[in-house]
Coordinates of C-alpha atoms (C1' of nucleotides) in Angstrom, one line a residue:
Chain A
M160 CA 0.6 -5.9 15.5
Y161 CA -1.4 -8.9 16.6
I162 CA 0.1 -12.3 17.2
Y163 CA -1.6 -15.7 17.8
D164 CA 0.0 -17.1 21.0
S165 CA 0.0 -20.8 20.8
V166 CA 0.2 -21.2 24.6
Q167 CA -2.8 -18.9 25.4
K168 CA -4.4 -20.1 22.2
T169 CA -5.7 -16.7 21.3
K170 CA -4.7 -13.7 19.2
L171 CA -2.9 -11.0 21.3
K172 CA -1.8 -7.5 20.7
F173 CA 1.9 -7.4 20.4
E174 CA 3.4 -5.3 23.2
P175 CA 7.1 -5.7 23.2
I176 CA 8.9 -6.1 26.5
K177 CA 11.1 -3.1 25.6
A178 CA 9.4 -0.2 23.7
G179 CA 10.3 -0.1 20.0
K180 CA 12.2 -3.4 20.0
A181 CA 11.4 -6.9 19.2
T182 CA 13.5 -9.9 20.1
L183 CA 12.7 -13.1 18.4
Y184 CA 14.2 -16.5 18.8
V185 CA 13.5 -19.4 16.4
C186 CA 14.7 -22.9 16.7
G187 CA 16.9 -23.6 13.8
P188 CA 18.1 -26.8 12.1
T189 CA 20.1 -29.7 13.4
V190 CA 22.8 -29.8 10.8
Y191 CA 23.2 -33.5 10.0
D192 CA 21.2 -33.7 6.8
D193 CA 19.7 -31.6 4.0
A194 CA 16.9 -29.3 4.8
H195 CA 13.4 -30.4 3.8
L196 CA 10.3 -28.4 2.9
G197 CA 9.3 -28.2 6.6
H198 CA 12.5 -26.4 7.4
A199 CA 11.8 -24.0 4.6
R200 CA 8.3 -23.3 5.7
S201 CA 9.4 -22.6 9.3
A202 CA 12.1 -20.3 8.1
L203 CA 9.7 -18.6 5.7
S204 CA 7.0 -18.1 8.4
F205 CA 9.4 -16.3 10.7
D206 CA 10.9 -14.4 7.8
L207 CA 7.5 -12.9 7.2
L208 CA 7.3 -12.1 10.8
T209 CA 10.7 -10.4 10.9
R210 CA 9.9 -8.4 7.8
T211 CA 6.5 -7.3 9.1
L212 CA 8.0 -6.2 12.4
N213 CA 10.7 -4.3 10.6
A214 CA 8.2 -2.6 8.3
S215 CA 6.1 -1.7 11.4
G216 CA 9.0 0.2 12.8
Y217 CA 10.4 -2.2 15.4
E218 CA 14.1 -2.7 15.8
V219 CA 14.3 -6.5 15.4
T220 CA 16.8 -8.8 16.9
F221 CA 16.3 -12.2 15.3
I222 CA 18.2 -15.1 16.7
R223 CA 18.2 -18.5 15.0
N224 CA 20.4 -21.2 16.4
V225 CA 22.3 -24.0 14.7
T226 CA 22.4 -27.3 16.5
D227 CA 25.8 -28.7 15.7
V228 CA 26.2 -31.3 18.4
D229 CA 23.6 -34.0 18.8
D230 CA 23.0 -37.7 18.7
K231 CA 21.9 -37.7 15.1
I232 CA 25.1 -36.0 14.1
I233 CA 27.1 -38.5 16.1
A234 CA 25.2 -41.3 14.3
K235 CA 26.1 -39.6 11.0
M236 CA 29.8 -39.5 12.0
K237 CA 29.8 -43.2 12.7
Q238 CA 28.0 -43.9 9.4
T239 CA 30.2 -41.8 7.2
G240 CA 33.5 -41.7 9.1
K241 CA 33.6 -38.0 8.9
S242 CA 34.4 -35.6 11.7
L243 CA 31.7 -33.6 13.5
H244 CA 32.8 -30.3 11.9
E245 CA 33.0 -31.8 8.4
I246 CA 29.4 -32.8 8.7
T247 CA 28.1 -29.7 10.4
D248 CA 30.0 -27.2 8.3
F249 CA 28.8 -28.8 5.1
Y250 CA 25.1 -28.8 6.1
T251 CA 25.2 -25.4 7.8
K252 CA 26.5 -23.9 4.6
R253 CA 24.0 -25.7 2.5
Y254 CA 21.1 -24.7 4.7
L255 CA 22.1 -21.0 4.5
E256 CA 22.5 -21.1 0.8
E257 CA 19.1 -22.7 0.3
M258 CA 17.4 -20.2 2.6
D259 CA 19.1 -17.4 0.6
T260 CA 17.6 -18.8 -2.5
L261 CA 14.2 -18.7 -0.9
G262 CA 14.8 -15.1 0.0
V263 CA 14.9 -15.7 3.8
L264 CA 16.8 -12.9 5.5
R265 CA 19.7 -13.9 7.5
P266 CA 19.3 -13.7 11.3
T267 CA 20.9 -11.0 13.4
I268 CA 22.7 -13.7 15.4
S269 CA 23.0 -17.4 14.6
P270 CA 24.8 -19.0 17.5
K271 CA 26.1 -22.5 17.3
A272 CA 25.7 -25.1 20.1
T273 CA 29.4 -26.0 20.1
E274 CA 30.2 -22.3 20.7
S275 CA 27.7 -21.9 23.5
I276 CA 28.9 -24.6 25.9
D277 CA 30.0 -22.0 28.4
A278 CA 26.4 -20.6 28.6
M279 CA 25.0 -24.1 29.0
E280 CA 27.5 -24.9 31.7
D281 CA 26.4 -21.8 33.5
M282 CA 22.8 -22.5 33.3
I283 CA 23.1 -26.2 34.3
S284 CA 25.3 -25.2 37.2
T285 CA 22.7 -22.8 38.4
L286 CA 19.9 -25.4 38.0
I287 CA 21.9 -27.9 40.1
S288 CA 22.7 -25.4 42.8
K289 CA 19.1 -24.2 43.0
G290 CA 18.0 -27.8 43.3
Y291 CA 16.2 -28.1 40.0
A292 CA 18.6 -30.6 38.5
Y293 CA 20.4 -33.7 39.7
Q294 CA 23.2 -35.9 38.5
I295 CA 22.9 -39.7 38.4
S296 CA 25.6 -42.2 38.8
N297 CA 26.7 -42.4 35.2
G298 CA 27.2 -38.6 35.1
D299 CA 24.1 -37.6 33.3
V300 CA 22.4 -34.5 34.6
Y301 CA 18.6 -34.4 34.6
F302 CA 16.1 -31.6 35.1
D303 CA 13.6 -32.5 37.9
I304 CA 10.2 -31.5 36.6
S305 CA 8.6 -32.0 40.0
K306 CA 10.5 -29.0 41.3
D307 CA 8.9 -26.7 38.7
K308 CA 5.3 -25.9 39.6
L309 CA 4.6 -24.5 36.2
Y310 CA 5.9 -27.5 34.3
G311 CA 3.3 -28.4 31.7
S312 CA 1.9 -24.9 31.5
L313 CA 2.9 -24.6 27.8
S314 CA 1.7 -27.8 26.4
K315 CA -0.8 -28.9 29.1
K316 CA 0.7 -32.4 29.0
V317 CA 1.4 -33.1 32.7
N318 CA -0.7 -35.8 34.0
D319 CA -0.4 -38.2 31.2
D320 CA 1.8 -41.1 31.9
T321 CA -0.4 -43.8 30.6
I322 CA 1.4 -44.4 27.4
S323 CA 4.5 -42.4 28.0
R324 CA 7.1 -43.5 25.4
I325 CA 9.9 -41.5 27.0
E326 CA 12.8 -43.7 27.7
H327 CA 12.8 -45.0 31.2
I328 CA 16.0 -44.7 33.2
S329 CA 15.7 -46.2 36.6
E330 CA 17.6 -43.4 38.4
K331 CA 15.3 -40.7 37.0
K332 CA 13.0 -39.3 39.6
N333 CA 10.1 -38.7 37.2
S334 CA 9.6 -40.3 33.9
K335 CA 9.4 -36.9 32.2
D336 CA 12.7 -35.6 33.7
F337 CA 14.9 -34.8 30.7
A338 CA 18.6 -34.7 30.2
L339 CA 20.4 -31.4 30.5
W340 CA 23.8 -33.0 30.1
K341 CA 24.8 -36.4 28.8
A342 CA 28.0 -37.9 30.2
C343 CA 30.6 -38.8 27.7
D344 CA 30.5 -42.4 26.5
I345 CA 33.8 -44.2 26.1
N346 CA 33.6 -44.2 22.4
E347 CA 32.6 -40.7 21.7
N348 CA 35.0 -38.0 21.0
V349 CA 32.4 -35.2 20.9
C350 CA 32.7 -34.2 24.5
F351 CA 33.3 -31.0 26.4
D352 CA 34.7 -30.5 29.9
T353 CA 32.5 -28.9 32.5
K354 CA 32.3 -28.6 36.3
F355 CA 29.9 -31.5 36.3
G356 CA 32.0 -33.7 34.1
R357 CA 32.9 -34.4 30.5
G358 CA 30.0 -34.8 28.2
R359 CA 27.7 -33.2 25.7
P360 CA 24.5 -31.1 26.0
G361 CA 21.0 -32.5 26.0
W362 CA 18.7 -31.4 23.3
H363 CA 16.8 -28.6 25.0
I364 CA 19.5 -26.7 27.0
E365 CA 21.2 -24.9 24.1
C366 CA 18.2 -22.7 23.2
S367 CA 17.7 -21.6 26.8
A368 CA 21.5 -21.0 27.2
M369 CA 21.8 -19.1 24.0
I370 CA 18.9 -16.8 24.8
A371 CA 20.5 -16.1 28.2
K372 CA 23.8 -15.4 26.5
H373 CA 22.6 -13.2 23.7
T374 CA 19.7 -11.2 25.1
Q375 CA 19.1 -8.7 27.8
G376 CA 15.5 -9.2 28.7
T377 CA 13.5 -7.7 31.6
D378 CA 12.5 -8.8 35.1
E379 CA 9.6 -10.6 33.5
Y380 CA 10.7 -12.0 30.3
S381 CA 13.9 -12.9 28.4
I382 CA 12.6 -12.3 24.9
D383 CA 9.4 -11.2 23.1
I384 CA 8.7 -14.1 20.8
H385 CA 9.8 -17.7 20.7
G386 CA 9.0 -19.6 17.6
G387 CA 9.4 -23.0 15.9
G388 CA 7.5 -25.8 14.3
A389 CA 4.3 -27.1 15.8
D390 CA 6.0 -30.3 16.8
L391 CA 8.4 -28.4 19.1
L392 CA 5.7 -27.3 21.5
F393 CA 6.2 -30.5 23.4
P394 CA 8.6 -31.5 24.7
H395 CA 11.2 -29.1 23.4
H396 CA 9.6 -25.8 24.2
E397 CA 8.0 -27.0 27.4
N398 CA 11.5 -28.1 28.6
E399 CA 13.1 -24.9 27.4
A400 CA 10.6 -22.8 29.2
A401 CA 11.0 -24.9 32.4
Q402 CA 14.8 -24.6 32.4
S403 CA 14.9 -20.9 31.8
R404 CA 12.2 -20.2 34.3
C405 CA 13.9 -22.1 37.0
A406 CA 17.4 -20.8 36.2
T407 CA 16.5 -17.1 35.7
G408 CA 13.4 -16.7 37.8
H409 CA 11.4 -15.2 35.0
A410 CA 9.5 -16.4 31.9
L411 CA 11.5 -17.3 28.8
A412 CA 9.2 -15.6 26.2
K413 CA 6.2 -13.4 26.3
Y414 CA 4.7 -14.9 23.1
W415 CA 5.0 -18.3 21.5
M416 CA 4.4 -18.9 17.9
H417 CA 4.3 -22.3 16.1
N418 CA 4.0 -22.9 12.4
G419 CA 2.0 -25.7 10.9
F420 CA 3.3 -28.8 9.2
V421 CA 4.0 -29.5 5.6
Q422 CA 2.5 -32.6 4.0
V423 CA 3.5 -33.9 0.6
D424 CA 0.6 -35.0 -1.6
G425 CA -1.5 -35.4 1.5
E426 CA 0.9 -37.5 3.5
K427 CA 2.9 -36.6 6.5
M428 CA 6.5 -35.9 5.7
S429 CA 8.8 -37.3 8.4
K430 CA 12.1 -38.8 9.0
S431 CA 10.7 -42.1 10.1
L432 CA 8.4 -42.5 7.1
G433 CA 11.3 -41.7 4.9
N434 CA 9.3 -39.5 2.6
S435 CA 11.0 -36.2 3.3
F436 CA 11.0 -33.8 0.4
F437 CA 14.4 -32.2 0.4
L438 CA 14.5 -28.5 -0.4
K439 CA 17.4 -29.1 -2.7
D440 CA 15.2 -31.3 -4.9
A441 CA 12.4 -28.8 -4.9
L442 CA 14.8 -26.1 -5.9
K443 CA 16.0 -28.2 -8.8
A444 CA 12.5 -28.3 -10.2
Y445 CA 11.2 -24.8 -9.2
D446 CA 12.7 -21.4 -8.9
G447 CA 13.3 -20.2 -5.4
E448 CA 11.0 -17.3 -5.6
I449 CA 8.2 -19.4 -7.0
L450 CA 8.7 -21.8 -4.1
R451 CA 8.8 -19.0 -1.6
F452 CA 5.5 -17.6 -3.0
Y453 CA 3.8 -20.9 -2.9
L454 CA 5.1 -21.9 0.6
T455 CA 4.1 -18.5 2.1
S456 CA 0.7 -18.2 0.3
I457 CA -1.1 -20.2 3.0
H458 CA -1.3 -18.9 6.6
Y459 CA 1.6 -20.1 8.6
R460 CA -0.5 -21.8 11.3
N461 CA -2.4 -24.0 8.9
D462 CA -1.1 -27.4 7.7
F463 CA 0.3 -27.1 4.3
N464 CA -0.2 -29.8 1.6
F465 CA 2.6 -29.5 -0.9
N466 CA 1.7 -30.6 -4.4
E467 CA 2.6 -29.6 -7.9
T468 CA -0.9 -28.7 -9.0
D469 CA -1.3 -26.1 -6.2
L470 CA 2.2 -24.8 -6.8
L471 CA 1.5 -24.2 -10.5
Q472 CA -1.8 -22.6 -9.6
S473 CA -0.1 -20.3 -7.2
K474 CA 2.6 -19.4 -9.7
K475 CA -0.1 -18.0 -11.9
R476 CA -0.8 -15.5 -9.3
L477 CA 2.8 -14.4 -9.1
D478 CA 2.8 -14.2 -12.9
K479 CA 0.2 -11.4 -12.7
L480 CA 2.5 -9.3 -10.6
Y481 CA 5.4 -9.7 -13.1
R482 CA 3.1 -9.0 -16.0
L483 CA 2.3 -5.7 -14.4
K484 CA 5.9 -5.1 -13.8
K485 CA 6.6 -5.8 -17.4
R486 CA 4.5 -2.8 -18.3
L487 CA 6.8 -0.5 -16.3
L488 CA 10.0 -1.2 -18.1
N489 CA 12.7 1.5 -17.5
T490 CA 10.6 3.2 -14.9
I491 CA 12.3 4.5 -11.8
S492 CA 10.2 3.8 -8.8
S493 CA 9.0 6.6 -6.6
T494 CA 7.3 6.3 -3.2
V495 CA 4.8 3.6 -2.5
N496 CA 1.1 4.6 -2.5
S497 CA 0.4 5.3 1.2
E498 CA -3.0 3.8 1.2
F499 CA -1.8 0.6 -0.5
K500 CA 1.1 0.4 1.9
Q501 CA -1.1 0.8 5.0
T502 CA -3.7 -1.8 3.8
L503 CA -1.0 -4.3 2.9
L504 CA 0.9 -3.8 6.1
N505 CA -2.2 -4.0 8.2
A506 CA -3.1 -7.3 6.7
M507 CA 0.3 -8.7 7.7
K508 CA 0.2 -7.0 11.1
D509 CA -2.9 -9.2 11.8
D510 CA -1.0 -12.3 12.7
L511 CA 0.5 -12.4 9.2
N512 CA -2.7 -12.7 7.3
I513 CA -1.1 -13.5 4.0
S514 CA -4.4 -14.3 2.3
V515 CA -5.7 -10.8 2.8
A516 CA -2.3 -9.4 1.9
L517 CA -2.4 -11.2 -1.4
S518 CA -5.9 -10.1 -2.1
V519 CA -4.8 -6.5 -1.5
I520 CA -2.0 -7.0 -4.0
D521 CA -4.4 -8.5 -6.5
E522 CA -6.6 -5.5 -6.2
M523 CA -3.6 -3.2 -6.7
I524 CA -2.6 -5.1 -9.8
A525 CA -6.1 -5.0 -11.3
K526 CA -6.5 -1.3 -10.6
S527 CA -3.0 -0.5 -12.0
N528 CA -3.6 -2.5 -15.2
E529 CA -6.9 -0.6 -15.6
A530 CA -5.2 2.7 -15.1
L531 CA -2.4 1.8 -17.5
D532 CA -4.9 0.7 -20.1
S533 CA -6.3 4.2 -20.2
N534 CA -3.1 6.1 -19.5
P535 CA -0.3 4.0 -20.9
N536 CA 2.2 6.9 -20.9
D537 CA 1.5 8.3 -17.4
K538 CA 5.0 8.5 -16.0
N539 CA 3.9 9.3 -12.4
L540 CA 1.4 6.5 -12.5
K541 CA 4.2 4.1 -13.5
K542 CA 6.5 5.4 -10.9
E543 CA 4.0 4.8 -8.2
I544 CA 3.2 1.3 -9.3
A545 CA 6.9 0.5 -9.4
G546 CA 7.1 1.9 -5.8
N547 CA 4.3 -0.4 -4.8
I548 CA 6.0 -3.4 -6.2
E549 CA 9.2 -2.4 -4.4
F550 CA 7.3 -2.3 -1.1
I551 CA 5.8 -5.7 -1.8
N552 CA 9.3 -7.0 -2.3
M553 CA 10.5 -5.5 0.9
L554 CA 7.6 -6.8 3.0
L555 CA 6.9 -10.2 1.4
G556 CA 10.1 -10.9 -0.5
F557 CA 8.9 -11.4 -4.0
G558 CA 8.7 -9.3 -7.2
A559 CA 12.4 -8.3 -7.3
K560 CA 13.4 -10.0 -10.6
E561 CA 13.4 -8.4 -14.0
P562 CA 10.2 -9.5 -15.6
F563 CA 11.8 -10.8 -18.7
V564 CA 14.1 -12.9 -16.6
Y565 CA 11.2 -14.2 -14.6
F566 CA 9.2 -15.2 -17.7
Q567 CA 12.2 -16.9 -19.3
L568 CA 13.3 -19.0 -16.3
G569 CA 14.4 -22.4 -17.4
V570 CA 14.9 -21.4 -21.0
N571 CA 18.5 -21.7 -22.3
E572 CA 20.3 -19.5 -24.8
A573 CA 19.9 -21.8 -27.7
L574 CA 16.2 -22.0 -27.2
I575 CA 15.9 -18.3 -26.8
T576 CA 17.6 -17.8 -30.2
Q577 CA 15.2 -20.3 -31.7
I578 CA 12.2 -18.6 -30.2
E579 CA 13.2 -15.2 -31.3
T580 CA 13.9 -16.4 -34.9
L581 CA 10.4 -17.9 -35.0
I582 CA 8.8 -14.7 -33.7
E583 CA 10.6 -12.7 -36.3
R584 CA 9.4 -15.0 -39.1
R585 CA 5.9 -14.7 -37.7
S586 CA 6.1 -10.9 -37.7
E587 CA 7.2 -11.0 -41.3
A588 CA 4.2 -13.3 -42.1
K589 CA 1.9 -10.9 -40.4
K590 CA 3.3 -8.0 -42.4
Q591 CA 2.5 -10.0 -45.5
K592 CA -1.0 -10.7 -44.2
D593 CA -0.1 -14.4 -44.3
F594 CA -2.1 -15.2 -41.2
A595 CA -2.1 -18.9 -41.9
L596 CA 1.6 -19.0 -41.6
A597 CA 1.7 -16.6 -38.6
D598 CA -0.8 -18.9 -36.7
Q599 CA 1.1 -21.9 -37.7
I600 CA 4.3 -20.5 -36.2
R601 CA 2.4 -19.5 -33.1
N602 CA 1.1 -23.0 -32.7
Q603 CA 4.7 -24.3 -33.0
L604 CA 5.7 -22.0 -30.2
N605 CA 2.8 -23.0 -28.0
I606 CA 3.8 -26.6 -28.4
M607 CA 7.2 -25.6 -27.1
D608 CA 5.4 -24.2 -24.0
I609 CA 5.9 -20.7 -25.2
N610 CA 3.1 -18.1 -25.0
I611 CA 3.3 -15.1 -27.2
M612 CA 1.5 -11.8 -27.0
D613 CA 1.4 -9.0 -29.5
T614 CA 1.8 -5.6 -27.8
A615 CA 2.3 -2.0 -28.9
N616 CA 6.0 -2.6 -28.4
G617 CA 6.1 -5.7 -30.5
T618 CA 5.7 -9.4 -29.8
V619 CA 6.8 -10.6 -26.4
W620 CA 6.9 -14.2 -25.1
E621 CA 6.7 -16.1 -21.9
K622 CA 7.6 -19.6 -20.8
I623 CA 4.4 -21.4 -19.7
S624 CA 4.4 -23.2 -16.3
Chain B
rG166 C1' -5.1 -44.4 26.4
rG167 C1' -4.2 -38.8 27.0
rU168 C1' -4.1 -33.8 24.6
rG169 C1' -5.0 -30.6 20.7
rC170 C1' -6.2 -28.8 15.6
rC171 C1' -9.2 -28.8 11.3
rA172 C1' -13.9 -29.3 8.0
rU173 C1' -16.2 -22.5 3.7
rC174 C1' -17.7 -22.5 -4.4
rG175 C1' -14.7 -27.9 -9.2
rC176 C1' -9.5 -26.6 -6.9
rC177 C1' -6.4 -23.3 -3.4
rA178 C1' -8.0 -20.0 0.5
rA179 C1' -9.8 -15.4 3.9
rG180 C1' -13.4 -14.9 7.7
rC181 C1' -12.4 -14.0 14.9
rG182 C1' -21.3 -12.6 16.4
rG183 C1' -23.9 -8.3 12.1
rU184 C1' -25.8 -10.9 7.2
rA185 C1' -19.8 -15.2 2.5
rA186 C1' -12.5 -11.4 0.4
rG187 C1' -9.0 -13.0 -3.1
rG188 C1' -6.6 -16.4 -6.7
rC189 C1' -7.0 -20.8 -10.3
rC190 C1' -10.6 -23.1 -13.5
rG191 C1' -15.3 -22.1 -16.4
rC192 C1' -18.9 -18.8 -19.1
rA193 C1' -20.1 -13.9 -21.5
rG194 C1' -18.4 -9.1 -23.3
rC195 C1' -14.5 -5.3 -24.6
rC196 C1' -9.7 -5.3 -27.1
rU197 C1' -7.2 -8.3 -31.2
rG198 C1' -6.5 -10.2 -38.3
rC199 C1' -7.3 -14.4 -34.9
rA200 C1' -5.1 -15.2 -30.3
rA201 C1' -2.5 -14.2 -25.8
rA202 C1' -2.3 -10.7 -22.0
rG203 C1' -5.3 -7.0 -19.7
rC204 C1' -10.1 -5.0 -18.3
rU205 C1' -15.6 -5.7 -17.1
rG206 C1' -19.6 -9.0 -15.6
rC207 C1' -21.5 -13.9 -13.9
rU208 C1' -20.8 -18.6 -10.5
rA209 C1' -21.3 -20.9 -2.7
rU210 C1' -25.0 -19.7 2.9
rC211 C1' -20.3 -22.2 5.0
rC212 C1' -19.9 -31.4 7.0
rC213 C1' -24.6 -33.1 9.9
rC214 C1' -28.1 -32.4 14.3
rG215 C1' -29.5 -29.5 18.4
rG216 C1' -28.9 -25.0 21.5
rU217 C1' -27.7 -19.6 22.9
rU218 C1' -28.8 -14.7 20.5
rC219 C1' -32.7 -9.5 17.7
rA220 C1' -28.6 -11.6 14.7
rA221 C1' -23.9 -17.5 13.9
rA222 C1' -19.7 -19.9 8.8
rU223 C1' -18.3 -17.5 13.3
rC224 C1' -20.3 -19.1 20.5
rC225 C1' -22.0 -23.8 23.2
rG226 C1' -23.4 -29.3 23.2
rG227 C1' -23.6 -33.9 20.4
rG228 C1' -22.3 -36.5 15.9
rU229 C1' -19.4 -37.7 11.3
rG230 C1' -14.9 -37.2 8.7
rG231 C1' -9.6 -35.7 8.3
rC232 C1' -4.9 -34.5 10.8
rA233 C1' -1.2 -33.6 14.6
rC234 C1' 1.4 -34.1 19.3
rC235 C1' 2.4 -37.5 23.6
rU236 C1' 9.2 -41.1 20.4
rC237 C1' 14.0 -38.3 16.3
rC238 C1' 11.4 -34.4 13.7
rA239 C1' 10.2 -27.7 11.3

RNA sequence: GGUGCCAUCGCCAAGCGGUAAGGCCGCAGCCUGCAAAGCUGCUAUCCCCGGUUCAAAUCCGGGUGGCACCUCCA
């Protein structure tokens, strides 16, 4: 397994800190609003990583946190009059359901910030006692970046204070010092009691604390891989790394991975621009598997330009897999072809090279179709192809549906009856050699976005696009 | 102002110093009553200019054009 490390900026051989095991921590959502396409892409990127590590024989521990206490949630409370848990429970549930729809495997552990206060308290206390953190007069606790010689080693953003837009608080020792703990304001009821006062966590501390709480680690590293969106490298991951390093005396993660951004129709999607594309809206328009296929079809580190044209183009590629599967009806799968399995897995083991992986699949599809053309009744052949498709599903998370279900997505019962009636009438016409009528009916179906194909087993149909 | 990333066929997209994968679209053929689907074949020298090398899309330098981070963000 090779992984591109976004700190060293090079591809590295993955050598786990503990033989045979892989521990992965990914920054999860702050649950104050619906998930957008960027959340989906991040989750999908690391889903592919988890599946690839699993298929490569590693025992994977995958941790993804839920940030359920935060300024944005507090803002939402004020705005809606709802309680913290009403908001966070609602969006957490929704997030998980949407990720399920995309075929994202659930994490091994998904800790919540509000349930990890004890671990944060421990870590902050340690940082204070070791002299890495200090408390100011209003009760806030800050991390002192000048005490950490390695601060900036992740993002290489140390000496730049020319246009620092970080809020300036006069009592902070350095402008880049960041809040570990925010003292309770009078009006806020989202506070927790700790040794250093009543308050709530700063943004970065939860990840470090959760990792400390849920993982064993070694003398050198806490976990193998830490992942998240490209925007998190600075300041979030830089700060996490600093806290953990100073509190534990060793590095937080051996490898850092960051997925690229999603743009919509060529424009940056962001909270401030107000053009976020919510996953729930995308899922209304497109099936979860089709979205998954599209969003994973481009390498995770590249920027992704989401648009409908490309989505429909990518769907055609998935169609081919299902057309092959359609030829295997009632076939019980046997084992995957070992050469195919190795080639496909090797592509993914090369820093998740999905493009090569998809080309391996395309080649398998073409060869299988060719073989089936000459030996349509070869049971063993069919079993092996079915096994191949099953392996694809396990590794990449698509191809699990029944092909007839897949090709009839978005067609209701009434329409199905209508389509089948038309196809019957056309078959009659064909029997009578009334090709003019048969072609007319086919045209009618085409206008309804229905494609038909005459096969040895009768006429079958597909919904187009 | 600082720090990075990217630029490959009409479109999407691999490539990681050894002579351009794959998909979509298009064209031709096989198959078909005709189609559709499937199969076969065809279609690029890699933004520009220098340099290193026996050899560069791949490395270095300089341009040009996109984008991101430095502020909540995946």
